[in-house]
Amino acid sequence: MGIENYILNAEEIKKLVPALDISDKAAIPIVGAILIHPWAGSHDAAVWGFVKGCSKLGVDLCPGVEVTE
């Protein structure tokens, strides 16, 4: 259907989410995952709906700026 997706092993997931515990001692062991449509956020329509709502409330949106606090 043309949906971009990837099957990842535990090491590849750890590169994307360094805080994950991929050890065999983890409460819920992680052995793999499927990454679906990685370039579109979660759902484009949901993300843009959130952006529109924030903008209406006067929130300043700053794409590409790291949040530190």
Short mmCIF file of C-alpha atoms in Angstrom, two decimals:
data_model
loop_
_atom_site.label_atom_id
_atom_site.label_comp_id
_atom_site.label_asym_id
_atom_site.label_seq_id
_atom_site.Cartn_x
_atom_site.Cartn_y
_atom_site.Cartn_z
CA MET A 1 0.00 0.00 0.00
CA GLY A 2 3.03 2.28 -0.20
CA ILE A 3 3.42 2.81 3.56
CA GLU A 4 7.07 3.15 4.52
CA ASN A 5 7.95 0.83 7.42
CA TYR A 6 10.93 -0.95 8.92
CA ILE A 7 11.48 -3.92 11.23
CA LEU A 8 14.06 -2.97 13.88
CA ASN A 9 16.11 -5.10 16.24
CA ALA A 10 16.77 -4.06 19.87
CA GLU A 11 20.06 -2.28 19.08
CA GLU A 12 18.42 -0.19 16.33
CA ILE A 13 15.60 0.79 18.72
CA LYS A 14 18.16 1.79 21.39
CA LYS A 15 19.75 4.21 18.88
CA LEU A 16 16.35 5.92 18.43
CA VAL A 17 15.40 5.87 22.14
CA PRO A 18 18.59 5.73 24.25
CA ALA A 19 16.65 5.59 27.57
CA LEU A 20 15.17 2.17 26.76
CA ASP A 21 16.49 -0.82 28.69
CA ILE A 22 17.16 -3.50 26.08
CA SER A 23 18.92 -5.84 28.50
CA ASP A 24 17.58 -9.31 29.24
CA LYS A 25 16.88 -8.09 32.82
CA ALA A 26 14.31 -5.46 31.74
CA ALA A 27 10.81 -5.76 33.24
CA ILE A 28 9.42 -6.03 29.71
CA PRO A 29 12.15 -7.31 27.38
CA ILE A 30 12.41 -5.53 24.04
CA VAL A 31 13.47 -7.72 21.14
CA GLY A 32 12.24 -5.73 18.16
CA ALA A 33 9.76 -3.22 16.81
CA ILE A 34 8.12 -1.96 13.66
CA LEU A 35 8.72 1.67 12.72
CA ILE A 36 5.89 2.85 10.48
CA HIS A 37 6.08 6.00 8.36
CA PRO A 38 9.03 7.49 10.30
CA TRP A 39 9.07 10.85 8.49
CA ALA A 40 5.50 11.94 9.25
CA GLY A 41 5.36 12.25 13.03
CA SER A 42 2.58 10.20 14.57
CA HIS A 43 -0.28 11.24 12.32
CA ASP A 44 0.02 14.34 10.15
CA ALA A 45 -3.60 15.43 10.63
CA ALA A 46 -3.38 15.02 14.42
CA VAL A 47 -0.10 16.92 14.61
CA TRP A 48 -1.39 19.80 12.47
CA GLY A 49 -4.65 19.90 14.46
CA PHE A 50 -2.62 20.25 17.65
CA VAL A 51 -0.48 22.99 16.06
CA LYS A 52 -3.59 24.89 14.94
CA GLY A 53 -5.16 24.66 18.40
CA CYS A 54 -1.98 25.85 20.10
CA SER A 55 -1.67 28.75 17.68
CA LYS A 56 -5.27 29.84 18.42
CA LEU A 57 -4.38 29.90 22.14
CA GLY A 58 -1.41 32.20 21.51
CA VAL A 59 1.33 29.60 21.83
CA ASP A 60 4.55 30.49 20.01
CA LEU A 61 5.69 27.47 18.00
CA CYS A 62 9.43 27.21 17.34
CA PRO A 63 10.20 24.22 15.08
CA GLY A 64 13.74 22.89 15.33
CA VAL A 65 14.45 24.49 18.72
CA GLU A 66 15.61 22.15 21.48
CA VAL A 67 13.54 22.24 24.69
CA THR A 68 15.77 22.18 27.75
CA GLU A 69 13.34 23.07 30.55
#
